[in-house]
Every structure is written in C-alpha cells, then in structure tokens.
Coordinates of C-alpha atoms and ligand atoms in Angstrom, one line a residue:
X15 CA 63.1 194.6 99.0
X16 CA 63.0 191.4 97.1
X17 CA 63.5 187.9 98.6
X18 CA 67.1 187.0 99.2
X19 CA 67.1 183.2 99.8
X20 CA 68.3 181.0 96.9
X21 CA 69.1 177.4 96.5
X22 CA 72.8 176.8 96.1
X23 CA 73.8 175.5 92.7
X24 CA 74.8 171.8 92.8
X25 CA 78.5 172.6 92.1
X26 CA 78.7 174.8 95.2
X27 CA 76.8 172.3 97.3
X28 CA 79.2 169.6 96.2
X29 CA 82.2 171.7 97.0
X30 CA 80.9 172.2 100.5
X31 CA 80.1 168.5 100.9
X32 CA 83.6 167.7 99.6
X33 CA 85.1 169.5 102.5
X34 CA 83.5 167.0 104.8
X35 CA 84.2 163.9 102.7
X36 CA 87.6 164.6 101.3
X37 CA 90.0 166.3 103.7
X38 CA 93.2 165.0 102.1
X39 CA 94.3 162.6 99.4
X40 CA 94.0 159.7 101.9
X41 CA 90.3 160.3 102.2
X42 CA 89.8 160.0 98.5
X43 CA 91.8 156.8 98.5
X44 CA 89.6 155.4 101.2
X45 CA 86.4 156.2 99.3
X46 CA 87.6 154.8 96.1
X47 CA 88.9 151.6 97.7
X48 CA 85.7 151.1 99.5
X49 CA 83.7 151.5 96.3
X50 CA 85.9 148.9 94.7
X51 CA 85.3 146.6 97.6
X52 CA 81.5 147.2 97.4
X53 CA 81.6 146.3 93.7
X54 CA 82.7 142.8 94.6
X55 CA 86.2 143.0 93.2
X56 CA 88.8 140.3 93.6
X57 CA 91.8 142.5 92.5
X58 CA 92.2 146.1 93.4
X59 CA 95.0 148.3 92.3
X60 CA 95.9 151.7 93.9
X61 CA 98.2 154.0 92.0
X62 CA 99.3 157.3 93.3
X63 CA 101.7 160.0 92.2
X64 CA 103.1 162.8 94.4
X65 CA 101.5 161.5 97.6
X66 CA 98.1 161.6 95.8
X67 CA 98.4 165.3 95.1
X68 CA 98.7 164.9 91.3
X69 CA 97.1 161.4 90.8
X70 CA 95.0 158.9 92.7
X71 CA 93.8 156.0 90.7
X72 CA 91.9 152.9 91.7
X73 CA 91.4 150.1 89.2
X74 CA 89.1 147.2 90.1
X75 CA 87.6 144.1 88.5
X76 CA 84.2 144.5 90.1
X77 CA 80.7 144.6 88.6
X78 CA 81.2 147.9 86.7
X79 CA 78.5 150.3 85.8
X80 CA 76.0 150.7 82.9
X81 CA 76.2 153.8 80.7
X82 CA 73.5 155.6 82.7
X83 CA 74.9 154.6 86.0
X84 CA 78.4 155.8 85.0
X85 CA 76.9 159.2 84.5
X86 CA 74.6 159.0 87.5
X87 CA 77.3 158.0 89.9
X88 CA 78.6 161.6 90.1
X89 CA 75.2 163.0 91.1
X90 CA 74.9 164.1 94.7
X91 CA 73.0 161.5 96.8
X92 CA 73.3 159.0 93.9
X93 CA 73.8 155.5 95.3
X94 CA 72.9 152.0 94.4
X95 CA 73.3 150.9 98.0
X96 CA 70.2 152.1 99.7
X97 CA 66.7 152.8 98.4
X98 CA 64.8 153.7 101.5
X99 CA 65.6 154.8 105.0
X100 CA 64.9 151.3 106.2
X101 CA 67.8 150.0 104.3
X102 CA 70.0 152.0 106.6
X103 CA 69.5 149.4 109.2
X104 CA 70.5 146.4 107.1
X105 CA 73.6 147.9 105.5
X106 CA 76.3 145.5 104.4
X107 CA 78.3 147.9 102.2
X108 CA 81.0 150.4 102.9
X109 CA 79.3 153.4 101.3
X110 CA 75.7 154.4 101.2
X111 CA 75.6 158.2 101.3
X112 CA 76.2 158.6 97.6
X113 CA 78.4 161.6 98.2
X114 CA 81.9 160.5 97.5
X115 CA 82.1 160.6 93.8
X116 CA 80.1 163.8 93.6
X117 CA 82.4 165.4 96.1
X118 CA 85.6 164.4 94.4
X119 CA 84.3 165.5 91.0
X120 CA 83.8 168.9 92.5
X121 CA 87.4 169.5 93.5
X122 CA 89.5 167.6 91.0
X123 CA 89.8 166.4 87.4
X124 CA 88.1 163.0 87.4
X125 CA 88.1 160.3 84.7
X126 CA 86.0 157.2 85.0
X127 CA 86.2 154.1 82.8
X128 CA 83.8 151.3 83.5
X129 CA 82.4 148.2 81.9
X130 CA 80.0 145.5 83.1
X131 CA 80.6 141.8 82.2
X132 CA 77.6 141.7 79.9
X133 CA 78.4 144.9 77.9
X134 CA 80.3 144.9 74.7
X135 CA 82.0 148.2 75.2
X136 CA 82.7 150.3 78.3
X137 CA 81.9 153.9 79.1
X138 CA 84.3 156.7 79.9
X139 CA 83.2 159.9 81.7
X140 CA 85.3 163.0 82.3
X141 CA 84.2 165.6 84.8
X142 CA 86.3 168.6 86.0
X143 CA 85.4 170.7 88.9
X144 CA 81.8 169.4 88.9
X145 CA 81.5 170.4 85.2
X146 CA 80.6 167.5 82.9
X147 CA 83.2 167.4 80.1
X148 CA 82.6 164.3 78.0
X149 CA 81.1 160.8 77.9
X150 CA 82.2 158.2 75.3
X151 CA 82.3 154.6 74.6
X152 CA 85.7 153.0 75.4
X153 CA 87.4 149.7 75.2
X154 CA 88.2 148.5 78.6
X155 CA 88.1 145.3 80.6
X156 CA 85.4 144.4 83.1
X157 CA 85.4 146.6 86.2
X158 CA 86.0 150.2 87.0
X159 CA 88.9 152.6 86.9
X160 CA 88.7 156.0 88.5
X161 CA 91.5 158.5 88.2
X162 CA 91.4 161.6 90.4
X163 CA 93.9 164.2 89.1
X164 CA 95.0 167.5 90.7
X165 CA 93.0 167.2 93.9
X166 CA 91.9 170.6 95.3
X167 CA 93.1 172.4 92.2
X168 CA 90.2 174.8 92.6
X169 CA 90.3 175.0 96.4
X170 CA 93.7 176.6 97.0
X171 CA 93.1 176.9 100.8
X172 CA 92.8 173.1 101.0
X173 CA 95.7 172.5 98.7
X174 CA 98.0 174.7 100.6
X175 CA 96.9 173.1 103.8
X176 CA 98.2 169.7 102.7
X177 CA 101.2 168.4 104.5
X178 CA 104.5 167.3 103.0
X179 CA 104.5 164.3 100.7
X180 CA 105.9 161.9 103.3
X181 CA 103.1 162.8 105.7
X182 CA 100.3 162.6 103.1
X183 CA 101.7 159.3 101.9
X184 CA 101.7 158.0 105.4
X185 CA 98.0 158.8 105.7
X186 CA 97.4 157.0 102.4
X187 CA 99.3 153.9 103.5
X188 CA 97.3 153.9 106.7
X189 CA 94.0 153.9 104.8
X190 CA 95.2 151.3 102.4
X191 CA 96.4 149.1 105.2
X192 CA 93.0 149.3 106.9
X193 CA 91.1 148.3 103.9
X194 CA 93.6 145.6 103.0
X195 CA 93.5 144.1 106.5
X196 CA 89.7 144.2 106.5
X197 CA 89.6 142.2 103.2
X198 CA 92.3 139.5 103.0
X199 CA 90.1 137.7 100.5
X200 CA 90.9 140.5 98.0
X201 CA 94.2 140.9 96.3
X202 CA 95.6 144.5 96.5
X203 CA 98.5 146.3 95.0
X204 CA 99.8 149.8 95.6
X205 CA 102.2 151.8 93.4
X206 CA 103.6 155.2 94.4
X207 CA 105.5 157.1 91.7
X208 CA 105.7 154.0 89.5
X209 CA 107.3 152.0 92.4
X210 CA 105.5 149.1 94.0
X211 CA 104.9 149.6 97.6
X212 CA 102.6 146.6 98.3
X213 CA 101.7 143.5 96.4
X214 CA 99.2 141.6 98.5
X215 CA 97.9 138.3 97.3
X216 CA 94.5 137.1 98.5
X217 CA 94.6 134.7 101.5
X218 CA 93.6 134.6 105.2
X219 CA 94.0 137.3 107.8
X220 CA 97.1 135.8 109.2
X221 CA 98.8 135.8 105.8
X222 CA 97.6 139.3 105.2
X223 CA 99.0 140.6 108.4
X224 CA 102.4 139.0 107.7
X225 CA 102.4 140.4 104.2
X226 CA 101.7 143.9 105.4
X227 CA 103.8 144.1 108.6
X228 CA 106.5 141.5 107.9
X229 CA 106.8 137.7 108.3
X230 CA 108.0 137.9 111.8
X231 CA 104.4 138.8 112.8
X232 CA 103.5 135.2 112.1
X233 CA 104.8 133.9 115.4
X234 CA 103.5 136.9 117.4
X235 CA 99.9 136.3 116.7
X236 CA 97.4 134.6 119.0
X237 CA 94.0 133.8 117.5
X238 CA 90.9 135.2 119.1
X239 CA 87.6 133.5 118.3
X240 CA 84.2 133.9 120.0
X241 CA 80.7 133.3 118.8
X242 CA 77.7 134.7 120.7
X243 CA 74.2 135.7 119.7
X244 CA 75.1 139.3 120.0
X245 CA 78.5 139.4 118.1
X246 CA 81.0 137.1 116.6
X247 CA 84.7 137.9 117.0
X248 CA 87.6 136.6 115.0
X249 CA 91.1 137.7 114.5
X250 CA 94.4 138.0 116.4
X251 CA 96.1 139.8 119.2
X252 CA 99.9 140.0 119.4
X253 CA 101.6 138.3 122.3
X254 CA 102.2 140.7 125.3
X255 CA 105.9 140.8 124.8
X256 CA 105.3 142.5 121.5
X257 CA 103.3 145.3 122.8
X258 CA 104.5 148.6 121.6
X259 CA 105.0 152.0 123.1
X260 CA 103.3 153.7 120.2
X261 CA 99.7 153.3 119.0
X262 CA 99.4 152.1 115.4
X263 CA 98.6 148.4 115.3
X264 CA 95.2 148.5 116.8
X265 CA 92.6 147.4 114.3
X266 CA 89.0 146.7 114.9
X267 CA 86.8 145.9 112.0
X268 CA 83.0 145.8 112.3
X269 CA 81.5 143.8 109.5
X270 CA 84.8 144.2 107.6
X271 CA 85.0 148.0 108.0
X272 CA 87.8 149.6 110.0
X273 CA 86.5 151.5 113.0
X274 CA 88.1 153.4 115.9
X275 CA 86.6 152.6 119.3
X276 CA 88.2 153.8 122.6
X277 CA 85.7 151.7 124.7
X278 CA 86.5 148.5 122.9
X279 CA 90.2 149.3 123.0
X280 CA 89.8 149.5 126.7
X281 CA 88.3 146.1 126.7
X282 CA 91.3 144.6 125.0
X283 CA 93.7 146.5 127.2
X284 CA 91.9 145.2 130.3
X285 CA 92.5 141.6 129.1
X286 CA 96.2 142.4 128.9
X287 CA 96.2 143.8 132.4
X288 CA 99.4 142.8 134.3
X289 CA 100.9 141.4 131.2
X290 CA 102.2 144.6 129.6
X291 CA 103.4 147.8 131.2
X292 CA 100.9 150.6 131.7
X293 CA 102.4 152.8 129.0
X294 CA 102.4 150.2 126.2
X295 CA 99.6 149.3 123.7
X296 CA 98.7 145.7 122.7
X297 CA 98.5 145.1 119.0
X298 CA 95.3 143.6 117.7
X299 CA 93.4 142.8 114.5
X300 CA 89.9 141.8 115.4
X301 CA 86.8 141.6 113.2
X302 CA 83.4 141.9 114.8
X303 CA 80.5 140.5 112.9
X304 CA 77.3 142.0 114.1
X305 CA 73.8 142.4 112.8
X306 CA 73.8 145.8 111.1
X307 CA 70.5 146.6 112.9
X308 CA 72.5 146.6 116.2
X309 CA 74.8 149.3 115.2
X310 CA 74.4 152.9 114.1
X311 CA 77.0 153.6 111.4
X312 CA 75.7 157.1 110.7
X313 CA 77.3 158.7 113.7
X314 CA 80.4 160.0 111.9
X315 CA 80.6 161.4 108.4
X316 CA 83.7 159.4 107.5
X317 CA 82.4 156.4 109.3
X318 CA 85.3 155.4 111.4
X319 CA 83.2 155.6 114.5
X320 CA 80.1 153.6 115.2
X321 CA 77.7 153.1 118.0
X322 CA 76.7 149.6 119.3
X323 CA 73.2 149.3 120.6
X324 CA 74.4 146.9 123.4
X325 CA 77.9 148.2 124.0
X326 CA 78.3 146.9 127.5
X327 CA 77.8 143.3 126.3
X328 CA 80.2 143.8 123.4
X329 CA 82.8 145.1 125.8
X330 CA 82.4 142.1 128.2
X331 CA 82.5 139.6 125.3
X332 CA 85.6 141.3 123.8
X333 CA 87.5 141.3 127.1
X334 CA 86.6 137.7 128.0
X335 CA 87.5 136.5 124.5
X336 CA 90.9 138.1 124.5
X337 CA 91.7 137.0 128.0
X338 CA 90.8 133.4 127.1
X339 CA 92.9 133.5 123.9
X340 CA 95.9 134.7 125.9
X341 CA 95.3 132.0 128.5
X342 CA 94.7 129.2 126.0
X343 CA 98.0 129.8 124.3
X344 CA 99.6 129.8 127.7
X345 CA 100.9 133.3 127.2
X346 CA 102.4 133.8 130.5
X347 CA 102.5 137.3 132.1
X348 CA 105.9 138.8 131.3
X349 CA 106.4 142.4 132.2
X350 CA 109.2 143.3 130.0
X351 CA 111.3 145.5 132.1
X352 CA 114.1 145.4 129.6
X353 CA 112.0 147.6 127.3
X354 CA 111.8 150.2 130.1
X355 CA 114.7 152.2 128.8
X356 CA 114.5 155.2 131.1
X357 CA 115.7 153.4 134.2
X358 CA 116.4 155.6 137.1
X359 CA 118.7 154.8 140.0
X360 CA 116.3 154.1 142.8
X361 CA 117.6 156.5 145.4
X362 CA 115.1 155.3 148.0
X363 CA 116.8 151.9 147.9
X364 CA 119.9 153.4 149.3
X365 CA 118.3 153.8 152.7
X366 CA 117.3 150.2 152.9
X367 CA 119.4 147.5 154.3
X368 CA 121.1 145.8 151.4
X369 CA 120.6 142.1 150.7
X370 CA 123.9 140.2 151.1
X371 CA 125.1 139.2 147.7
X372 CA 125.5 135.6 147.0
X373 CA 129.0 134.6 145.9
X374 CA 129.5 132.8 142.6
X375 CA 132.8 131.1 142.0
X376 CA 134.0 131.2 138.5
X377 CA 136.1 128.1 137.8
X378 CA 137.6 129.7 134.7
X379 CA 139.0 132.6 136.7
X380 CA 142.6 133.3 136.0
X381 CA 143.9 136.5 137.6
X382 CA 146.7 136.7 135.1
X383 CA 144.4 136.5 132.1
X384 CA 141.7 139.1 132.5
X385 CA 140.0 138.0 129.3
X386 CA 139.0 134.6 130.7
X387 CA 137.1 136.2 133.6
X388 CA 135.3 138.5 131.3
X389 CA 134.2 135.9 128.8
X390 CA 133.1 133.4 131.4
X391 CA 130.7 135.7 133.2
X392 CA 129.8 137.7 130.2
X393 CA 126.1 138.0 129.3
X394 CA 126.5 140.6 126.6
X395 CA 129.6 142.5 125.5
X396 CA 129.8 146.2 125.3
X397 CA 130.9 147.5 122.0
X398 CA 133.1 150.4 122.9
X399 CA 132.3 153.4 120.9
X400 CA 134.7 155.4 118.8
X401 CA 135.8 158.8 120.0
X402 CA 133.3 161.4 118.9
X403 CA 134.5 164.6 117.1
X404 CA 134.6 167.4 119.6
X405 CA 134.2 171.1 119.2
X406 CA 136.2 173.9 120.8
X407 CA 133.4 175.0 123.0
X408 CA 132.8 171.5 124.1
X409 CA 136.4 171.0 125.2
X410 CA 136.0 174.0 127.4
X411 CA 132.9 172.6 129.0
X412 CA 134.7 169.3 129.6
X413 CA 137.5 171.1 131.2
X414 CA 135.2 172.9 133.5
X415 CA 133.3 169.8 134.4
X416 CA 136.3 167.8 135.3
X417 CA 137.2 170.2 138.0
X418 CA 133.9 171.6 138.9
X419 CA 132.4 171.5 142.4
X420 CA 129.0 169.8 142.0
X421 CA 126.2 169.9 144.5
X422 CA 125.4 166.5 146.1
X423 CA 122.0 165.1 145.5
X424 CA 120.5 165.3 149.0
X425 CA 123.1 167.0 151.1
X426 CA 123.8 170.6 151.6
X427 CA 127.5 170.0 151.6
X428 CA 129.4 170.0 148.4
X429 CA 132.1 167.7 147.3
X430 CA 135.0 167.6 144.9
X431 CA 134.2 165.9 141.7
X432 CA 136.9 163.4 140.9
X433 CA 139.1 163.8 137.9
X434 CA 138.3 160.5 136.2
X435 CA 141.4 160.3 134.2
X436 CA 143.5 160.2 137.3
X437 CA 141.6 157.4 139.0
X438 CA 143.0 154.0 139.2
X439 CA 141.0 151.3 137.3
X440 CA 140.3 149.5 140.6
X441 CA 138.1 152.4 141.7
X442 CA 135.4 151.2 139.2
X443 CA 133.0 148.5 140.3
X444 CA 130.0 147.1 138.6
X445 CA 126.8 146.6 140.5
X446 CA 124.1 144.2 139.3
X447 CA 125.4 144.5 135.7
X448 CA 123.6 147.8 135.5
X449 CA 125.4 150.4 137.5
X450 CA 129.0 151.6 137.8
X451 CA 130.1 152.6 141.2
X452 CA 133.2 154.8 141.3
X453 CA 134.9 155.2 144.6
X454 CA 137.1 158.2 145.0
X455 CA 138.7 160.3 147.8
X456 CA 135.6 162.3 148.5
X457 CA 132.8 159.8 148.1
X458 CA 130.9 157.7 145.5
X459 CA 129.6 158.2 142.1
X460 CA 126.8 156.0 140.9
X461 CA 126.2 155.8 137.2
X462 CA 123.5 154.1 135.2
X463 CA 125.7 152.5 132.6
X464 CA 123.0 152.2 129.9
X465 CA 121.9 155.8 130.3
X466 CA 125.5 157.0 130.3
X467 CA 126.1 155.1 127.0
X468 CA 122.9 156.5 125.6
X469 CA 123.9 160.1 126.5
X470 CA 127.3 159.8 125.0
X471 CA 125.8 158.5 121.7
X472 CA 123.0 161.0 121.8
X473 CA 125.3 164.0 122.0
X474 CA 127.6 162.5 119.4
X475 CA 124.7 162.0 117.0
X476 CA 123.3 165.5 117.5
X477 CA 126.8 166.8 116.7
X478 CA 126.9 164.7 113.6
X479 CA 123.5 165.8 112.5
X480 CA 124.1 169.5 113.1
X481 CA 127.8 170.1 112.6
X482 CA 129.8 167.4 111.0
X483 CA 128.7 164.2 109.3
X484 CA 129.9 161.0 110.9
X485 CA 132.5 158.9 109.2
X486 CA 131.4 156.0 107.1
X487 CA 133.1 152.7 106.8
X488 CA 132.7 151.7 103.2
X489 CA 131.8 148.1 102.7
X490 CA 133.6 145.9 100.2
X491 CA 130.3 144.6 98.8
X492 CA 127.2 146.7 98.8
X493 CA 124.4 145.1 100.7
X494 CA 120.8 144.9 99.6
X495 CA 118.4 145.5 102.5
X496 CA 114.7 144.6 102.2
X497 CA 112.2 146.3 104.5
X498 CA 108.5 146.1 105.1
X499 CA 106.5 148.7 103.2
X500 CA 105.9 150.6 106.4
X501 CA 109.5 150.6 107.3
X502 CA 110.6 151.6 103.8
X503 CA 108.3 154.5 103.8
X504 CA 109.8 155.9 107.0
X505 CA 113.4 155.1 105.9
X506 CA 112.9 157.2 102.8
X507 CA 111.8 160.1 105.0
X508 CA 115.0 159.8 107.1
X509 CA 117.4 159.1 104.3
X510 CA 119.2 162.4 104.3
X511 CA 119.7 162.5 108.0
X512 CA 120.8 158.9 108.1
X513 CA 123.6 159.7 105.6
X514 CA 124.7 162.4 108.0
X515 CA 124.9 159.8 110.7
X516 CA 127.2 157.7 108.6
X517 CA 124.9 155.4 106.7
X518 CA 125.7 155.4 103.0
X519 CA 122.3 154.2 101.9
X520 CA 120.2 154.7 98.8
X521 CA 116.8 153.7 97.5
X522 CA 116.9 150.6 95.4
X523 CA 113.4 149.7 94.2
X524 CA 110.1 149.7 96.1
X525 CA 111.0 148.5 99.6
X526 CA 114.7 147.8 99.0
X527 CA 117.7 149.8 99.8
X528 CA 121.4 149.4 98.9
X529 CA 123.9 150.0 101.7
X530 CA 127.5 151.0 100.6
X531 CA 128.7 151.8 104.1
X532 CA 127.8 152.2 107.7
X533 CA 129.1 154.0 110.8
X534 CA 132.0 152.3 112.6
X535 CA 129.8 151.7 115.7
X536 CA 127.5 149.4 113.8
X537 CA 128.7 145.8 113.9
X538 CA 128.9 144.3 110.4
X539 CA 125.8 142.2 109.8
X540 CA 123.8 144.2 112.3
X541 CA 123.0 147.1 109.9
X542 CA 119.4 146.1 109.2
X543 CA 118.6 145.3 112.8
X544 CA 120.0 148.6 114.0
X545 CA 118.0 150.5 111.3
X546 CA 114.8 148.6 112.4
X547 CA 115.4 149.3 116.1
X548 CA 116.0 152.9 115.2
X549 CA 112.8 153.2 113.3
X550 CA 110.8 151.6 116.0
X551 CA 112.2 154.0 118.5
X552 CA 111.7 156.9 116.2
X553 CA 108.0 156.1 115.7
X554 CA 107.5 155.7 119.4
X555 CA 109.1 159.1 120.2
X556 CA 107.3 160.8 117.4
X557 CA 103.9 159.5 118.4
X558 CA 104.2 159.6 122.2
X559 CA 106.6 162.5 122.9
X560 CA 106.2 164.4 119.6
X561 CA 109.9 165.0 119.4
X562 CA 111.3 167.2 116.7
X563 CA 112.7 165.1 113.9
X564 CA 116.5 165.5 114.3
X565 CA 116.4 165.4 118.1
X566 CA 114.3 162.3 117.8
X567 CA 116.7 160.7 115.3
X568 CA 119.7 161.4 117.5
X569 CA 117.9 159.8 120.4
X570 CA 116.5 156.9 118.6
X571 CA 119.8 156.0 117.0
X572 CA 121.5 156.3 120.4
X573 CA 119.0 154.0 121.9
X574 CA 119.3 151.4 119.2
X575 CA 123.1 151.4 119.5
X576 CA 123.4 151.7 123.3
X577 CA 124.4 148.6 125.3
X578 CA 121.6 146.4 126.5
X579 CA 120.7 146.1 130.1
X580 CA 122.9 143.6 132.1
X581 CA 126.0 144.1 130.1
X582 CA 129.2 143.1 131.8
X583 CA 131.9 145.8 131.8
X584 CA 135.5 145.4 132.6
X585 CA 137.2 148.0 134.8
X586 CA 138.9 149.4 131.8
X587 CA 135.6 149.7 129.9
X588 CA 134.0 151.3 132.9
X589 CA 136.7 153.9 133.2
X590 CA 136.5 154.5 129.5
X591 CA 132.7 154.9 129.6
X592 CA 132.8 157.3 132.6
X593 CA 135.5 159.4 131.0
X594 CA 133.4 159.6 127.9
X595 CA 130.4 160.6 130.0
X596 CA 132.4 163.3 131.6
X597 CA 133.2 164.5 128.2
X598 CA 129.6 165.1 127.4
X599 CA 128.0 168.5 127.4
X600 CA 125.5 167.2 129.9
X601 CA 126.8 164.2 131.9
X602 CA 124.3 164.6 134.7
X603 CA 120.9 164.5 133.2
X604 CA 119.5 162.8 130.2
X605 CA 117.4 164.5 127.5
X606 CA 114.2 164.3 129.6
X607 CA 115.8 165.4 132.9
X608 CA 116.5 162.0 134.5
X609 CA 119.6 161.5 136.6
X610 CA 122.4 159.6 134.8
X611 CA 124.7 160.0 137.7
X612 CA 124.2 160.3 141.4
X613 CA 126.9 161.5 143.8
X614 CA 127.2 160.6 147.5
X615 CA 129.8 162.6 149.4
X616 CA 132.0 161.0 152.1
X617 CA 130.5 163.4 154.7
X618 CA 127.0 162.1 153.9
X619 CA 128.2 158.5 154.1
X620 CA 129.9 159.2 157.5
X621 CA 126.7 160.7 158.8
X622 CA 124.9 157.4 158.1
X623 CA 127.2 155.6 160.5
X624 CA 126.5 158.1 163.2
X625 CA 122.7 157.9 162.8
X626 CA 121.0 156.2 165.8
Ligands
ADP12 P1 78.2 155.4 97.8 O1 79.4 154.5 97.8 O2 77.9 156.0 99.1 O3 77.0 154.7 97.2 P2 79.7 156.9 95.9 O4 79.6 158.3 95.5 O5 80.9 156.4 96.5 O6 78.5 156.6 96.9 O7 79.3 156.0 94.6 C1 78.1 156.2 94.0 C2 77.7 155.0 93.3 O8 78.5 154.7 92.1 C3 77.7 153.7 94.1 O9 76.5 153.6 94.9 C4 77.9 152.6 93.0 O10 76.7 152.3 92.5 C5 78.7 153.4 91.9 N1 80.1 153.0 92.0 C6 81.1 153.8 92.6 N2 82.3 153.2 92.4 C7 82.1 152.0 91.8 C8 82.9 151.0 91.4 N3 84.2 151.0 91.7 N4 82.4 149.9 90.8 C9 81.0 149.9 90.6 N5 80.2 150.9 90.9 C10 80.7 151.9 91.5
MG13 MG1 81.3 155.1 98.1

C-alpha cells in the first residue's frame, strides 16, 4: 500500500481556520474593524446589508497597502504585525495571527481596494472562495476598503446555522460598540441597509459613551483613575442607582482591546458591595494599560480573554480604585428597593407584634370633599386602567372564582371567598401605601397592589397579543420619537407586536420612529418613557430569565405601565383594582408563582387570640 498522508491544500486549510476565526457576520466585522484601527485610521465606516449576510464593508483612511502587500494580505499567516516569536510579548496591535483576511477570503466573495498616501494609484484585488480572481490598478483615496459579500456562500452548514437578522445584527452592534468604546479618538459610522445606525465623532471616552448609550449617561458616570507600576486604570463606572438587572454594560479594555474577565468583574462588583442589590450588575467602562509583556493574549483564538501574569495585584488595584472613585464622588450607598419589583407579602411579619402607627393629621382634610384628602396625601396617582376585552371562557372562570371556596394559606380550614362586587367601599383599607386589606365577613384578604395591577395588565396584554389587538387612540399630530441606536434596534424587532398592543408606530429613519397613536392606558407625553421602560424590562427578562418573546413583552409592558410602589389609592380605586384582579384568569399567583393575594380566615384570626 502506498503512503496516505498528504498536506491539505491551502484553500481547505483556510476554510478550516475560517471556522475558528469567523463564526458569524459579527466576527468578520470585528476583524475588519480591528485591522482598520491597527492601520492608524481616524475615520472608520462600517456598512452592512441584511445583518451582514449579504454585505459587510469596512472603509478606513489608514496607511493602506502596497501592491504586493494587498495581494499578500490574503495569504495564511501573512501579517505585518509580528516578525518573530519575541514580538508576541510586545504587541500593541489588535491582530497578529495573520489569519483573518485569509479566512474570510475562503468563505466569501472579497473585494479589497487600498492605497497608500505615497502611491499615485491604488490596488484592487478580488478573491472568491480562496480563488484569486483579479488584481488591478484602481482610483481610490488613501486607506483601505474591504467588502465581504455572501458570507458562507460555500459553507451551507454555517450559513443555515446563522440566526435571524435581528439577532445577527445585535451581535454586530455589540462588536461595533466594543471597538468604538475602545477608541473614542477615532470617528466611526455604521450603516445598515442604507440607514445610519451610528455616527460617532471623535472625542473622549465620556463623550463616546454618551453618543453610544444616550446623553443621560453623562450624569451617571463616575471617573475611575489609578496609576501604579503594574497597571494604569482609567474610565468610568455608573453610579450604583443605575445598576441593571441584565448584563451588557460591562466593558474592560486592556490596551484598548475589549476583553471579558470574570475575575476582574468580581473585583468591580466587590467595590459596589452593599450599594447595589445582589442580583444587579454595575455598569463600567474601564481601560487597563499594562505592559504587553505582563499579559498573554494568545489564550483565546478570538482574543476576548487574556491572562494577566500578576492577576491578584490587578484585582486588588481594580477593586480599590473603583471603591475610591465611588467614595470620592460621595456616592452614598442606596439599595434601590423600588427596583425590586417582585415584592412578596412578608407572611412572617404577621406573627410579629405590630409597630403602632404614628398619626398624621391632614389639615386639608374635608370629609365632604374626598378629592382634597386624596390630593393632599397623594405621592403618586394610580392611573385606572381601561376594562380589558374578555373572552367567553374567561367570564366562566371569573364566575367560578367569585364564588369559589379557596384554601387558606396556612390553615387547614377553608373560608368563603368574598364577592367583591357586593362589598362596601369601606371594607377596603390601604396599608403602607403598598397593600390593600379587604375585610369581609369571613376574614381578611391582603393584596399586593402593585403585583395585582401588574397581573391585570399582564393578562390583558397576553390577550391582546394572542387574540385581539388592543385599541389605539389616534393622535391628532403624529410624534417623532428618537431613540439611542441600541433601543432603536430592539424596537424594530418588537414593532409588529407593539402594534398589537396598541402602539401605532412606524420606522422613520435610522433611530427615529413616528407614532400615530398609542394605547389608552399610556398617558399622553409618556409614550417614549413607557417604551424605554418596556425595552429595559424586556432586555432584562430576555437575558436573565430567557423568557419567550411574547410572554416577555406582555410582562415587560405590564411592568412599565403598572403603578409605582407607594401609590395612594382611594377606596373606590381599591375596590376597582381588586374587582379587576378577581376578573383575572389567575388572581392568586403571578407569572413566576409568587403570591399576589393572601387570605386569612376569621377562624385563624380568632385562634391567635386564644394562643397563650
Ligand atoms: P493580522 O491583523 O493578524 O495581521 P489579517 O489577516 O487581519 O492579519 O491582516 C493581514 C495583514 O493585512 C495585516 O497584518 C496588515 O498588514 C494588512 N491589513 C489588513 N487590513 C488592513 C487595513 N485595513 N489597512 C492596512 N493594512 C491592512
Ligand atoms: Mg487582523
């Protein structure tokens, strides 16, 4: 038998390497952007079409390439960035493996145009599926343009594996954001399907963060600065009250390259200890400048993980620097309990001896004008919701519930559930502006008012999403609403379902939308705020709880509309709210199984008196 081992042809080797370097359009975007940064550009344009599936183009004004380099750049292990293994320890560039262009050329149609300052004419090179097609002179300005068309056209398995356009676009936006935040000194623009998504002028990091995430970030940022012999830190953390329930705004850059690092993340979180709730994440944008000899960047093929030689010291420095920054700007510890939306009625508190309430006299009180008392002691007003549309089946359930015998929380005896409609308004009392106490013949009902409101809205939203679109109140004058690029991206994903919920909204340019009408529950003027709250919630639920899209939207919208904590309710409003709750398919438990309502039967109450 003859020998059977052969060297793989380059085209095959490149396709295999491509699997490692280019997993999805976003990876190609990252490589091209990093090359443009390495080329010393001051303006970088990113243009994509169909979430990068049909086109990814990066145009820069960097140093460009000579005729020979233009051709060479597509060879495997062709790089201008290292010459010897020693160079690996002094790296100051993004790339160095010389694999990116070769890999992309193996799995796409690639067109390169490039010109150096000193050259009269530029060079264009076309390569398709690792096959060299042509090389010509061309007229172009200084810099480089690389267009990647039909990514994975010859790797159907990969192509079919790609996610929907919104998902792939989100990955691209993430990569773009990382590079843009790492290099505020470079101007970036980003167009998707001919629409401008980002237009970022050069500036400092603070300006860049505001340009990417919105101007309101300006007041959230606390500077972090620290210079030591081991590492220099600079950047910002967001004040504790802006910590989010979802990951996403955690940015470390080592020598201006985005990295992920769980250990360093822990260091920052430790600095925030006791200032934010355990389940929230601080936002940060911190650049570490460190001698390249003290890190090993080679640990991960796509280079988002690195290893510090002296990681314990870096950890300690990071933690101390963030702590000091928070202290210096007298950021006081504020545990934001109002953000804790899944409030439960603390049953164990019922056993404890209650604190005597202090009596506050309201001088405006006039028993004959109920409005005066409400307004005088009225922190926030509840916006009564409109009656949801009910199905047949749902009316049946309601009927059953109104007369049902429900088991009592921690008693073996059962009790008759009151018919809310028949109760006098005086049976409704508010406790601590958060709980409704209903007294009735057979005992007490304790209802978390916010959870109740949320449940009512949640079920109504689900109904609107699945069965029947909500009514829209048309506006006399259409409103233009501007969002940050990140928000706009998500809004586009949710547009169809939002219409179902009663928002008559359409795209109107890059990050702008036009609103012709909104659901009746949304107070005029609050439309943008509600949409923003909704999207924040949506992202949080998607990332933390992995909720399915419609369920998530129904819940997020309910949360953004539901009354805030500490909302004063009149007796009429309480009765209305409890009636609405009883009309729900599930008035007892919220979507993740927490009690909305607790019953205490009169027998159980009487037993308490007889206890020794
Ligand atoms: P690496 O970046 O790891 O060196 P790449 O395959 O990404 O490998 O690029 C190969 C080479 O092509 C680079 O080392 C650089 O010399 C050249 N190159 C790539 N992109 C550009 C660009 N936008 N401007 C100038 N030169 C470039
Ligand atoms: Mg590169």
